[in-house]
């Protein structure tokens, strides 16, 4: 999906989340089973623009049953 975002003119970093389990390194984010199907897309672009196409296309490409969240850092 990162390469596809480049074709739309965006630089993104995709972070998959997972449930917390015994043995994870100290400081790891804590989450339940529901986090196994969530992704954070960090976009290097200002939040003030219209990013509807990017969000639509990346959600369309994601697997069924997953949730995709967006964070803008520009």
Short mmCIF file of C-alpha atoms in Angstrom, two decimals:
data_model
loop_
_atom_site.label_atom_id
_atom_site.label_comp_id
_atom_site.label_asym_id
_atom_site.label_seq_id
_atom_site.Cartn_x
_atom_site.Cartn_y
_atom_site.Cartn_z
CA UNK A 1 0.00 0.00 0.00
CA UNK A 2 2.94 2.34 0.57
CA UNK A 3 3.94 2.07 -3.09
CA UNK A 4 0.37 2.65 -4.21
CA UNK A 5 0.18 5.79 -2.06
CA UNK A 6 3.29 7.07 -3.87
CA UNK A 7 1.45 6.79 -7.18
CA UNK A 8 -1.19 9.08 -5.67
CA UNK A 9 1.49 11.59 -4.64
CA UNK A 10 1.77 10.73 -0.94
CA UNK A 11 4.54 9.43 1.29
CA UNK A 12 3.08 7.14 3.95
CA UNK A 13 4.23 4.74 6.63
CA UNK A 14 1.93 1.86 7.53
CA UNK A 15 2.03 0.52 11.09
CA UNK A 16 0.11 -2.69 11.80
CA UNK A 17 -1.15 -3.08 15.35
CA UNK A 18 -1.39 -6.34 17.27
CA UNK A 19 -2.75 -7.59 20.56
CA UNK A 20 -0.46 -7.47 23.59
CA UNK A 21 0.93 -10.88 24.52
CA UNK A 22 3.20 -12.20 27.25
CA UNK A 23 6.85 -11.74 26.35
CA UNK A 24 6.47 -8.52 24.36
CA UNK A 25 9.22 -5.95 25.02
CA UNK A 26 8.66 -3.48 27.83
CA UNK A 27 7.08 -0.31 26.54
CA UNK A 28 5.10 -2.03 23.78
CA UNK A 29 1.64 -0.66 23.17
CA UNK A 30 -1.08 -2.51 25.06
CA UNK A 31 -4.14 -3.64 23.14
CA UNK A 32 -6.70 -6.42 23.05
CA UNK A 33 -7.54 -8.93 20.34
CA UNK A 34 -9.37 -6.30 18.30
CA UNK A 35 -6.07 -4.57 17.52
CA UNK A 36 -5.01 -7.53 15.37
CA UNK A 37 -7.04 -6.03 12.54
CA UNK A 38 -6.09 -2.36 12.75
CA UNK A 39 -3.53 -0.31 10.83
CA UNK A 40 -2.26 3.23 11.24
CA UNK A 41 -1.32 5.08 8.08
CA UNK A 42 0.96 8.03 8.87
CA UNK A 43 0.82 10.51 6.01
CA UNK A 44 3.46 13.17 5.41
CA UNK A 45 0.94 15.84 4.41
CA UNK A 46 -0.95 18.64 6.16
CA UNK A 47 -4.28 17.66 7.68
CA UNK A 48 -5.93 20.72 6.12
CA UNK A 49 -5.95 19.34 2.58
CA UNK A 50 -8.50 17.06 0.96
CA UNK A 51 -7.20 13.51 1.25
CA UNK A 52 -10.46 11.75 0.40
CA UNK A 53 -9.00 9.85 -2.57
CA UNK A 54 -6.02 8.56 -0.56
CA UNK A 55 -8.19 7.40 2.33
CA UNK A 56 -10.74 5.79 0.04
CA UNK A 57 -8.15 3.94 -2.03
CA UNK A 58 -6.16 2.61 0.93
CA UNK A 59 -9.31 1.44 2.71
CA UNK A 60 -10.41 -0.23 -0.52
CA UNK A 61 -7.10 -2.10 -0.75
CA UNK A 62 -7.13 -3.24 2.89
CA UNK A 63 -8.29 -6.72 3.83
CA UNK A 64 -11.93 -7.29 4.76
CA UNK A 65 -12.56 -6.85 8.47
CA UNK A 66 -9.65 -4.46 9.04
CA UNK A 67 -9.80 -0.86 10.24
CA UNK A 68 -7.50 1.75 8.77
CA UNK A 69 -6.75 4.94 10.71
CA UNK A 70 -4.95 8.00 9.33
CA UNK A 71 -2.57 10.44 11.02
CA UNK A 72 -1.22 13.50 9.20
CA UNK A 73 2.19 14.87 10.13
CA UNK A 74 2.85 17.56 7.55
#
